[in-house]
CSV table of C-alpha atoms in Angstrom, one decimal:
chain,number,residue,atom,x,y,z
C,1,MET,CA,-7.6,25.2,-26.2
C,2,ALA,CA,-9.5,23.3,-28.9
C,3,ASN,CA,-7.0,24.0,-31.6
C,4,THR,CA,-3.9,23.2,-29.5
C,5,SER,CA,-2.0,20.0,-29.8
C,6,TYR,CA,-1.8,17.2,-27.2
C,7,SER,CA,1.7,18.2,-26.3
C,8,GLU,CA,0.7,21.9,-25.9
C,9,ARG,CA,-2.2,20.9,-23.7
C,10,ILE,CA,0.1,18.8,-21.5
C,11,GLN,CA,2.5,21.8,-21.3
C,12,GLN,CA,-0.3,24.1,-20.2
C,13,GLY,CA,-1.4,21.6,-17.7
C,14,PHE,CA,2.1,21.3,-16.3
C,15,ILE,CA,2.3,25.1,-16.0
C,16,GLU,CA,-1.0,25.2,-14.1
C,17,HIS,CA,-0.6,22.2,-11.9
C,18,VAL,CA,3.0,21.1,-11.5
C,19,ASP,CA,4.6,23.5,-9.0
C,20,GLU,CA,7.7,25.1,-10.6
C,21,SER,CA,9.2,26.0,-7.2
C,22,LYS,CA,9.2,22.3,-6.3
C,23,LEU,CA,10.9,21.5,-9.6
C,24,LEU,CA,13.6,24.0,-9.0
C,25,ASP,CA,14.3,22.5,-5.6
C,26,CYS,CA,16.1,19.7,-7.4
C,27,MET,CA,19.9,20.5,-7.5
C,28,ARG,CA,20.6,17.6,-9.9
C,29,CYS,CA,23.2,16.4,-7.4
C,30,GLY,CA,22.5,12.7,-8.0
C,31,PHE,CA,22.1,11.6,-4.3
C,32,CYS,CA,18.8,10.1,-5.4
C,33,LEU,CA,20.3,7.8,-8.0
C,34,PRO,CA,21.5,4.9,-5.8
C,35,SER,CA,18.1,4.8,-4.1
C,36,CYS,CA,16.1,4.5,-7.4
C,37,PRO,CA,15.2,0.9,-8.5
C,38,THR,CA,14.2,1.8,-12.0
C,39,TYR,CA,17.5,3.7,-12.6
C,40,ILE,CA,19.5,0.8,-11.3
C,41,HIS,CA,17.5,-1.9,-13.3
C,42,SER,CA,17.5,0.1,-16.5
C,43,ASN,CA,21.3,0.1,-16.8
C,44,PHE,CA,21.5,3.6,-15.3
C,45,ASP,CA,19.3,5.4,-17.7
C,46,GLU,CA,18.9,9.0,-16.5
C,47,SER,CA,15.4,9.2,-17.9
C,48,GLN,CA,14.5,6.5,-15.4
C,49,SER,CA,15.9,8.4,-12.4
C,50,PRO,CA,14.2,10.9,-10.1
C,51,ARG,CA,16.4,13.8,-11.2
C,52,GLY,CA,15.9,12.8,-14.9
C,53,ARG,CA,12.1,12.7,-14.5
C,54,ILE,CA,12.2,16.1,-12.8
C,55,ALA,CA,14.3,17.5,-15.6
C,56,LEU,CA,11.8,16.2,-18.1
C,57,MET,CA,8.9,17.7,-16.2
C,58,LYS,CA,10.6,21.1,-16.2
C,59,ALA,CA,11.6,20.9,-19.8
C,60,VAL,CA,8.0,20.0,-20.9
C,61,ARG,CA,6.7,22.8,-18.6
C,62,ASP,CA,9.1,25.3,-20.2
C,63,GLY,CA,8.4,24.2,-23.8
C,64,LEU,CA,11.9,23.0,-24.3
C,65,VAL,CA,10.9,19.4,-24.9
C,66,PRO,CA,7.6,18.3,-26.5
C,67,PHE,CA,5.6,15.9,-24.5
C,68,ASP,CA,5.6,12.5,-26.3
C,69,ASP,CA,5.5,8.8,-25.7
C,70,SER,CA,9.1,8.7,-24.4
C,71,VAL,CA,8.4,11.3,-21.7
C,72,GLU,CA,5.1,9.6,-20.7
C,73,GLU,CA,6.9,6.2,-20.5
C,74,SER,CA,9.6,7.7,-18.2
C,75,LEU,CA,7.0,9.1,-15.8
C,76,ASP,CA,4.8,6.0,-16.0
C,77,MET,CA,7.7,3.6,-15.4
C,78,CYS,CA,8.3,5.2,-12.0
C,79,LEU,CA,7.4,3.0,-9.1
C,80,GLY,CA,6.4,5.9,-6.9
C,81,CYS,CA,8.3,4.3,-4.1
C,82,ARG,CA,9.7,7.7,-3.0
C,83,ALA,CA,13.0,6.3,-1.8
C,84,CYS,CA,14.5,9.3,-3.5
C,85,GLU,CA,12.9,11.7,-0.9
C,86,PRO,CA,14.8,10.7,2.3
C,87,ALA,CA,18.0,10.5,0.1
C,88,CYS,CA,17.6,14.1,-1.1
C,89,PRO,CA,19.6,16.7,0.7
C,90,ALA,CA,17.3,19.5,-0.7
C,91,GLY,CA,14.0,17.9,0.4
C,92,VAL,CA,12.5,17.7,-3.0
C,93,GLU,CA,8.8,16.7,-2.9
C,94,TYR,CA,9.1,14.2,-5.7
C,95,GLY,CA,5.9,12.3,-4.9
C,96,SER,CA,3.8,15.4,-5.1
C,97,LEU,CA,5.4,16.4,-8.4
C,98,LEU,CA,4.8,12.9,-9.9
C,99,GLU,CA,1.2,12.8,-8.8
C,100,SER,CA,0.5,16.3,-10.3
C,101,ALA,CA,2.1,15.3,-13.6
C,102,ARG,CA,0.2,12.1,-13.8
C,103,GLU,CA,-3.1,13.9,-13.1
C,104,VAL,CA,-2.5,16.3,-16.0
C,105,ILE,CA,-1.6,13.4,-18.3
C,106,GLN,CA,-4.7,11.4,-17.4
C,107,LYS,CA,-6.9,14.4,-18.0
C,108,GLU,CA,-5.5,15.1,-21.4
C,109,LYS,CA,-4.6,11.6,-22.7
C,110,LYS,CA,-6.9,10.1,-25.3
C,111,LYS,CA,-7.9,6.7,-23.9
C,112,SER,CA,-9.3,3.6,-25.6
C,113,VAL,CA,-12.8,2.5,-24.7
C,114,LYS,CA,-11.3,-0.5,-22.8
C,115,GLU,CA,-9.0,1.7,-20.7
C,116,LYS,CA,-11.8,4.2,-20.0
C,117,PHE,CA,-14.1,1.3,-18.8
C,118,ALA,CA,-11.3,-0.3,-16.7
C,119,ARG,CA,-10.5,3.0,-14.9
C,120,LYS,CA,-14.1,3.8,-14.4
C,121,VAL,CA,-14.9,0.4,-12.8
C,122,ALA,CA,-11.8,0.5,-10.6
C,123,PHE,CA,-11.5,4.1,-9.5
C,124,GLU,CA,-15.2,5.1,-9.5
C,125,HIS,CA,-16.7,1.9,-8.2
C,126,LEU,CA,-14.5,-0.8,-6.7
C,127,PHE,CA,-12.3,1.6,-4.7
C,128,LYS,CA,-15.1,3.9,-3.7
C,129,GLU,CA,-17.8,1.4,-2.7
C,130,PRO,CA,-16.8,-1.2,-0.2
C,131,GLU,CA,-19.8,-3.4,-1.0
C,132,LYS,CA,-18.7,-3.7,-4.6
C,133,MET,CA,-15.2,-4.6,-3.6
C,134,SER,CA,-16.6,-7.2,-1.2
C,135,LYS,CA,-18.8,-8.7,-4.0
C,136,THR,CA,-15.8,-8.8,-6.4
C,137,VAL,CA,-13.7,-10.6,-3.9
C,138,GLY,CA,-16.6,-13.0,-3.3
C,139,LEU,CA,-16.3,-14.0,-7.0
C,140,VAL,CA,-12.6,-14.9,-6.3
C,141,ARG,CA,-13.8,-17.0,-3.4
C,142,PHE,CA,-16.3,-18.7,-5.7
C,143,TYR,CA,-13.5,-19.4,-8.2
C,144,GLN,CA,-11.4,-20.9,-5.4
C,145,LYS,CA,-14.2,-23.1,-3.9
C,146,SER,CA,-16.3,-24.1,-6.9
C,147,GLY,CA,-13.7,-26.3,-8.5
C,148,LEU,CA,-12.9,-23.7,-11.2
C,149,GLN,CA,-9.5,-23.1,-9.7
C,150,LYS,CA,-8.6,-26.8,-9.7
C,151,LEU,CA,-9.9,-27.1,-13.3
C,152,SER,CA,-8.0,-24.0,-14.6
C,153,ARG,CA,-4.8,-25.3,-13.1
C,154,LYS,CA,-5.3,-28.8,-14.3
C,155,THR,CA,-6.0,-27.6,-17.9
C,156,HIS,CA,-3.2,-25.0,-17.8
C,157,VAL,CA,-5.7,-22.4,-19.1
C,158,LEU,CA,-3.8,-19.8,-17.0
C,159,SER,CA,-0.9,-20.1,-19.4
C,160,LEU,CA,-2.9,-18.1,-21.8
C,161,PHE,CA,-2.7,-15.1,-19.5
C,162,PRO,CA,0.4,-13.0,-18.7
C,163,THR,CA,2.8,-14.8,-16.4
C,164,ILE,CA,2.4,-12.3,-13.6
C,165,LEU,CA,-1.4,-13.0,-13.4
C,166,LYS,CA,-0.7,-16.7,-13.2
C,167,ASP,CA,1.8,-16.1,-10.4
C,168,MET,CA,-0.6,-13.8,-8.5
C,169,GLU,CA,-3.4,-16.3,-8.8
C,170,SER,CA,-1.2,-19.0,-7.3
C,171,VAL,CA,-0.4,-17.0,-4.2
C,172,LEU,CA,-3.7,-15.4,-3.3
C,173,PRO,CA,-4.8,-16.4,0.2
C,174,GLU,CA,-7.9,-18.5,0.6
C,175,ILE,CA,-10.8,-16.1,0.9
C,176,GLU,CA,-12.9,-16.5,4.0
C,177,LYS,CA,-16.6,-17.3,3.7
C,178,LYS,CA,-17.5,-14.3,5.8
C,179,ASN,CA,-15.0,-11.5,5.3
C,180,LEU,CA,-14.7,-8.9,8.0
C,181,THR,CA,-16.6,-6.0,6.4
C,182,VAL,CA,-18.9,-6.9,9.4
C,183,MET,CA,-16.3,-5.2,11.5
C,184,ARG,CA,-17.7,-1.9,10.3
C,185,GLY,CA,-19.7,-0.1,13.0
C,186,MET,CA,-18.2,-2.4,15.8
C,187,VAL,CA,-16.5,-1.4,19.0
C,188,PHE,CA,-13.9,-3.7,20.4
C,189,GLU,CA,-13.3,-3.2,24.1
C,190,ALA,CA,-10.1,-3.9,26.1
C,191,LYS,CA,-10.2,-5.1,29.7
C,192,LYS,CA,-7.3,-2.8,30.8
C,193,LYS,CA,-7.7,0.5,28.9
C,194,ALA,CA,-4.7,2.4,27.8
C,195,THR,CA,-6.0,4.4,24.8
C,196,LYS,CA,-8.9,4.5,22.3
C,197,VAL,CA,-8.2,4.1,18.6
C,198,ALA,CA,-10.2,4.0,15.3
C,199,PHE,CA,-9.2,1.2,12.9
C,200,PHE,CA,-8.8,1.8,9.2
C,201,THR,CA,-9.7,-1.6,7.7
C,202,GLY,CA,-8.4,-1.0,4.2
C,203,CYS,CA,-10.2,-2.3,1.1
C,204,LEU,CA,-7.8,-5.2,0.4
C,205,MET,CA,-7.0,-5.9,4.0
C,206,GLU,CA,-10.7,-6.3,5.0
C,207,THR,CA,-11.6,-8.6,2.1
C,208,ILE,CA,-8.5,-10.6,1.0
C,209,PHE,CA,-6.6,-10.4,4.3
C,210,SER,CA,-9.5,-10.3,6.8
C,211,LYS,CA,-7.6,-12.8,9.0
C,212,THR,CA,-4.9,-10.1,9.5
C,213,ASN,CA,-7.4,-7.5,10.4
C,214,LYS,CA,-9.0,-9.8,13.0
C,215,ALA,CA,-5.5,-10.5,14.5
C,216,THR,CA,-4.8,-6.7,14.5
C,217,VAL,CA,-7.8,-6.0,16.6
C,218,GLN,CA,-7.1,-8.8,19.0
C,219,ILE,CA,-3.5,-7.6,19.5
C,220,LEU,CA,-4.6,-4.0,20.1
C,221,GLN,CA,-7.1,-5.3,22.7
C,222,GLN,CA,-4.2,-7.1,24.4
C,223,LEU,CA,-2.3,-3.8,24.5
C,224,GLY,CA,-5.3,-2.0,26.2
C,225,CYS,CA,-6.9,-0.4,23.2
C,226,ASP,CA,-10.6,0.2,22.8
C,227,ILE,CA,-11.1,0.1,19.1
C,228,VAL,CA,-13.9,1.6,17.1
C,229,VAL,CA,-14.4,0.7,13.4
C,230,PRO,CA,-16.2,3.6,11.6
C,231,GLN,CA,-19.1,2.3,9.5
C,232,ASN,CA,-18.7,4.7,6.5
C,233,GLN,CA,-15.0,4.5,5.8
C,234,VAL,CA,-13.8,3.7,2.3
C,235,CYS,CA,-10.6,3.0,0.4
C,236,CYS,CA,-7.8,5.4,1.3
C,237,GLY,CA,-7.5,6.6,-2.3
C,238,ALA,CA,-3.9,5.7,-2.8
C,239,LEU,CA,-4.4,3.7,-6.0
C,240,GLN,CA,-6.5,6.5,-7.5
C,241,GLY,CA,-3.9,9.2,-6.4
C,242,HIS,CA,-0.9,7.3,-7.8
C,243,SER,CA,-2.7,6.7,-11.1
C,244,GLY,CA,-3.5,10.3,-11.8
C,245,GLU,CA,-7.1,10.2,-10.5
C,246,LEU,CA,-6.6,12.8,-7.7
C,247,GLU,CA,-10.1,14.0,-7.7
C,248,ASN,CA,-11.4,10.5,-7.0
C,249,ALA,CA,-8.8,10.3,-4.3
C,250,ARG,CA,-10.0,13.5,-2.8
C,251,GLU,CA,-13.6,12.3,-2.7
C,252,ASN,CA,-12.5,9.2,-0.7
C,253,ALA,CA,-10.4,11.4,1.6
C,254,ARG,CA,-13.4,13.6,2.5
C,255,ARG,CA,-15.6,10.6,3.2
C,256,ASN,CA,-12.9,9.1,5.5
C,257,ILE,CA,-12.3,12.4,7.3
C,258,ASP,CA,-16.0,12.8,8.0
C,259,SER,CA,-16.3,9.2,9.2
C,260,PHE,CA,-13.2,9.1,11.5
C,261,LEU,CA,-13.4,12.6,12.9
C,262,ALA,CA,-16.9,11.9,14.2
C,263,GLU,CA,-15.2,9.6,16.8
C,264,GLU,CA,-13.5,10.7,20.0
C,265,ILE,CA,-10.2,8.8,19.6
C,266,ASP,CA,-6.5,9.2,20.2
C,267,TYR,CA,-5.2,7.5,17.0
C,268,ILE,CA,-6.3,6.2,13.7
C,269,VAL,CA,-4.5,3.0,13.3
C,270,ASN,CA,-3.9,1.0,10.1
C,271,ASN,CA,-1.9,-2.2,9.2
C,272,ALA,CA,-1.1,-1.5,5.5
C,273,GLY,CA,2.0,0.7,4.9
C,274,GLY,CA,0.8,2.1,1.6
C,275,CYS,CA,-2.6,3.1,3.0
C,276,GLY,CA,-1.1,4.7,6.1
C,277,ALA,CA,1.2,6.9,4.0
C,278,PHE,CA,-1.6,8.2,1.8
C,279,LEU,CA,-3.9,8.7,4.8
C,280,SER,CA,-1.1,10.7,6.6
C,281,GLU,CA,-0.9,13.1,3.6
C,282,TYR,CA,-4.6,14.0,3.4
C,283,ASN,CA,-3.5,17.4,4.6
C,284,HIS,CA,-1.5,17.8,1.4
C,285,LEU,CA,-4.2,16.2,-0.8
C,286,LEU,CA,-6.8,18.7,0.4
C,287,LYS,CA,-4.6,21.7,0.9
C,288,ASP,CA,-6.7,23.8,-1.5
C,289,ASP,CA,-10.1,22.7,-0.1
C,290,LYS,CA,-11.2,25.5,2.3
C,291,GLU,CA,-13.8,23.3,3.9
C,292,TYR,CA,-11.6,20.3,4.6
C,293,MET,CA,-8.0,21.6,4.9
C,294,GLU,CA,-8.1,22.0,8.7
C,295,LYS,CA,-10.1,18.7,9.1
C,296,ALA,CA,-7.5,17.0,6.9
C,297,LYS,CA,-4.7,18.2,9.1
C,298,ARG,CA,-6.4,16.9,12.2
C,299,PHE,CA,-7.0,13.6,10.6
C,300,SER,CA,-3.5,13.2,9.3
C,301,GLU,CA,-2.0,14.0,12.7
C,302,LYS,CA,-3.9,11.0,14.2
C,303,ILE,CA,-2.6,8.4,11.7
C,304,ILE,CA,-0.3,5.7,13.1
C,305,ASP,CA,0.9,2.4,11.8
C,306,ILE,CA,0.2,-0.7,13.8
C,307,THR,CA,3.9,-1.4,14.3
C,308,SER,CA,4.4,2.1,15.7
C,309,LEU,CA,1.5,1.8,18.0
C,310,ILE,CA,2.6,-1.6,19.3
C,311,TYR,CA,6.0,-0.1,19.9
C,312,LYS,CA,4.6,3.0,21.6
C,313,LEU,CA,2.3,1.1,23.9
C,314,GLY,CA,5.1,-1.3,24.9
C,315,ILE,CA,6.4,-4.4,23.3
C,316,THR,CA,6.8,-6.0,26.7
C,317,LYS,CA,3.1,-6.0,27.3
C,318,LEU,CA,2.8,-8.7,24.7
C,319,PRO,CA,3.8,-12.3,25.5
C,320,LEU,CA,6.6,-12.4,22.9
C,321,ALA,CA,7.9,-16.0,23.1
C,322,ASN,CA,8.2,-17.9,19.8
C,323,LYS,CA,6.1,-21.1,20.2
C,324,LYS,CA,7.5,-23.0,17.3
C,325,GLY,CA,11.2,-23.3,18.1
C,326,SER,CA,14.2,-21.3,16.7
C,327,LEU,CA,13.4,-19.3,13.6
C,328,THR,CA,15.4,-17.0,11.3
C,329,VAL,CA,13.4,-14.1,9.9
C,330,THR,CA,14.1,-11.1,7.7
C,331,TYR,CA,12.1,-8.0,7.0
C,332,GLN,CA,11.1,-6.2,3.7
C,333,ASP,CA,10.2,-2.6,4.2
C,334,SER,CA,7.0,-1.1,2.9
C,335,CYS,CA,8.3,1.7,0.7
C,336,HIS,CA,5.7,4.3,1.8
C,337,LEU,CA,5.8,3.2,5.5
C,338,ARG,CA,9.6,3.8,5.4
C,339,ASN,CA,10.0,6.7,3.0
C,340,VAL,CA,6.8,8.7,3.8
C,341,ASN,CA,6.0,7.9,7.4
C,342,GLY,CA,9.6,7.2,8.5
C,343,VAL,CA,8.7,4.0,10.3
C,344,ILE,CA,12.0,2.0,10.1
C,345,THR,CA,13.1,0.8,13.5
C,346,GLU,CA,9.8,-0.2,15.1
C,347,PRO,CA,9.1,-3.4,13.1
C,348,ARG,CA,12.7,-4.4,13.4
C,349,GLU,CA,12.7,-3.8,17.2
C,350,ILE,CA,9.6,-5.9,17.6
C,351,LEU,CA,11.1,-8.8,15.7
C,352,GLN,CA,14.4,-8.5,17.6
C,353,SER,CA,12.5,-8.6,20.9
C,354,ILE,CA,11.1,-12.1,20.4
C,355,GLU,CA,12.7,-15.1,22.1
C,356,ASN,CA,14.2,-17.7,19.8
C,357,VAL,CA,13.9,-15.5,16.7
C,358,ASN,CA,17.1,-14.8,14.9
C,359,TYR,CA,16.6,-11.5,13.0
C,360,ILE,CA,18.8,-11.0,9.9
C,361,GLU,CA,18.8,-7.7,8.1
C,362,LEU,CA,17.9,-8.0,4.4
C,363,LYS,CA,20.2,-6.3,1.9
C,364,GLY,CA,18.3,-3.7,0.0
C,365,ALA,CA,15.2,-4.0,2.2
C,366,ASP,CA,15.0,-0.2,2.0
C,367,GLN,CA,14.3,-0.4,-1.7
C,368,CYS,CA,11.0,-1.3,-3.4
C,369,CYS,CA,10.2,-4.9,-4.0
C,370,GLY,CA,8.5,-4.1,-7.3
C,371,SER,CA,4.9,-4.4,-6.2
C,372,ALA,CA,4.0,-0.6,-6.0
C,373,GLY,CA,0.2,-1.0,-6.1
C,374,ILE,CA,-0.7,-2.3,-9.6
C,375,TYR,CA,2.8,-1.6,-11.0
C,376,ASN,CA,3.6,-5.4,-11.1
C,377,LEU,CA,0.6,-5.9,-13.4
C,378,ILE,CA,1.3,-3.0,-15.7
C,379,HIS,CA,5.1,-3.1,-15.8
C,380,SER,CA,5.7,-6.7,-15.1
C,381,GLU,CA,9.1,-6.9,-16.8
C,382,MET,CA,10.6,-4.2,-14.7
C,383,SER,CA,8.8,-5.4,-11.6
C,384,MET,CA,10.1,-8.9,-12.0
C,385,LYS,CA,13.7,-7.7,-12.5
C,386,ILE,CA,13.5,-5.9,-9.2
C,387,LEU,CA,11.9,-8.8,-7.5
C,388,ASP,CA,14.4,-11.4,-8.7
C,389,THR,CA,17.2,-9.3,-7.3
C,390,ARG,CA,15.4,-9.0,-4.0
C,391,MET,CA,15.0,-12.8,-3.8
C,392,GLU,CA,18.7,-13.3,-4.4
C,393,ASN,CA,19.3,-11.2,-1.3
C,394,VAL,CA,16.5,-13.1,0.6
C,395,GLN,CA,18.3,-16.4,0.0
C,396,HIS,CA,21.5,-15.0,1.4
C,397,THR,CA,19.7,-14.5,4.8
C,398,ASN,CA,18.8,-18.2,5.0
C,399,ALA,CA,15.5,-16.9,6.6
C,400,HIS,CA,12.6,-19.2,7.2
C,401,ILE,CA,10.1,-16.3,7.0
C,402,ILE,CA,10.1,-12.9,5.2
C,403,ILE,CA,8.1,-10.4,7.2
C,404,THR,CA,6.2,-7.5,5.5
C,405,THR,CA,3.8,-4.8,6.6
C,406,ASN,CA,1.8,-4.1,3.4
C,407,PRO,CA,-0.6,-6.4,1.4
C,408,GLY,CA,1.0,-5.6,-2.0
C,409,CYS,CA,4.5,-6.3,-0.7
C,410,LEU,CA,3.2,-9.5,0.9
C,411,LEU,CA,1.8,-10.8,-2.4
C,412,GLN,CA,4.9,-9.7,-4.3
C,413,MET,CA,7.2,-11.6,-1.9
C,414,LYS,CA,5.0,-14.7,-2.2
C,415,VAL,CA,5.4,-14.5,-6.0
C,416,GLY,CA,9.1,-14.1,-5.5
C,417,ILE,CA,9.2,-17.3,-3.4
C,418,GLU,CA,7.4,-19.1,-6.3
C,419,ARG,CA,9.8,-17.7,-8.9
C,420,ALA,CA,12.8,-18.7,-6.9
C,421,ASN,CA,11.5,-22.2,-6.3
C,422,LEU,CA,11.6,-21.7,-2.6
C,423,THR,CA,8.0,-22.9,-1.9
C,424,GLY,CA,8.0,-25.0,1.2
C,425,LYS,CA,11.4,-23.7,2.3
C,426,ILE,CA,10.4,-20.1,3.1
C,427,GLU,CA,7.1,-18.2,3.6
C,428,ALA,CA,6.0,-14.6,3.5
C,429,LEU,CA,3.9,-13.2,6.3
C,430,HIS,CA,2.5,-9.9,7.5
C,431,LEU,CA,4.1,-8.9,10.8
C,432,ILE,CA,0.7,-9.1,12.5
C,433,ASP,CA,0.1,-12.7,11.2
C,434,PHE,CA,3.6,-13.7,12.3
C,435,LEU,CA,3.0,-12.4,15.8
C,436,TYR,CA,-0.4,-14.1,16.0
C,437,ASP,CA,0.5,-17.4,14.5
C,438,TYR,CA,4.0,-17.9,15.8
C,439,VAL,CA,4.5,-15.8,18.8
C,440,LEU,CA,1.5,-14.9,20.9
C,441,ASP,CA,-0.4,-17.2,23.2
C,442,GLU,CA,-3.7,-17.2,21.3
C,443,GLY,CA,-5.5,-18.4,24.4
C,444,LYS,CA,-4.9,-15.0,26.0
C,445,LEU,CA,-6.4,-13.2,23.0
C,446,SER,CA,-10.2,-12.9,23.1
C,447,LEU,CA,-12.3,-10.7,20.8
C,448,ASP,CA,-14.7,-8.7,22.9
C,449,SER,CA,-16.9,-6.5,20.8
C,450,ARG,CA,-20.3,-4.8,20.5
C,451,LYS,CA,-22.2,-3.1,17.7
C,452,LYS,CA,-24.4,-0.7,19.6
C,453,GLU,CA,-26.6,-3.3,21.3
C,454,GLN,CA,-25.2,-6.3,19.5
C,455,ILE,CA,-22.4,-8.3,21.1
C,456,SER,CA,-20.9,-11.0,18.8
C,457,ILE,CA,-18.5,-11.5,16.0
C,458,ASN,CA,-17.0,-14.6,14.4
């Protein structure tokens, strides 16, 4: 194919890797349109809708439309939130089609040296090797603690960078001195045993949001879970998969499968909606891998979100009584937790079960907040349009706290609070942190653990 054009190579790639039968499942009925944030926020541009993107994939595959920058922009602008899937009466597997198309594009696209370097560092190192992720986050902590953060803010040097980076810098949590990568290889024991689980720590959750991970383990212990944290687990692979780096995602999947299936457990629990959705689809990711396809199926069947497990084991087993007076809260869905894993009622039921908590449903909570992995960094204009609309709806709830169940959503909502000048009036929290900080009697939550013969964790 040396003499073929870029467009022809993309067409051939679509023929080989984008499943035509899945493309033909789309009936062009339009039920997906009201669920698609990019369609709504692009003044109803069909090329920014799920059925429009599917039509473009099919046209490129059939040679009716040459693949060019406009087609690439349409596919690239998609959030990948998959809200179109539960809205689709035909059950179109849009997420699978999008990932396949993006993989073909990334293989054939001519990249700059800068882009090649960035993708290699991110997808072949940071999100494959937990130690490198931990060291990178350590640099963020140095920036926060050394005085550089104060200096950069005082001198307004951050104004030289894109606004979204400045906003993200302002809402990053304070990085703990000792992040909880030390959880790896640990076993946390419950006094009253109900079940045994393995904990997927997540690359961002265990470094930037390690406090949430610690609280997760303590709540699980309270519910009677023995928790094992596999030593050799790695990033779930979602960011690689959504960015067209499916082979890198598959490598991570194999490592996680080997690590977790070595344990005798009932569930594999996670506290990040995006991670959980990708983990639950390892059976699809490795469907053509003869060695791992059955293992992947067993692995995916064990995946459960922390809110689902809390609900399953019994909300009433937790001391749910708000310690800080009457509060109004609202909830922003994690797209993939809702649209892929179908977890909708559980977090809402938990919040509604708490004394002195007034739960208000957020209009549009079922639609993406605009975070979508690194989408808010790459397509910041569209992301901020979506976020600003969301914050208008948040203000109508008069909530004191916005609850989320995904790290990207959490940071995005924190940015939204800053942009809406609501700092000090409202805060954004992970559901686990809300339970731990506002609701549970912390005196009843102890962290009993062992690492083979070692018995301590701080």
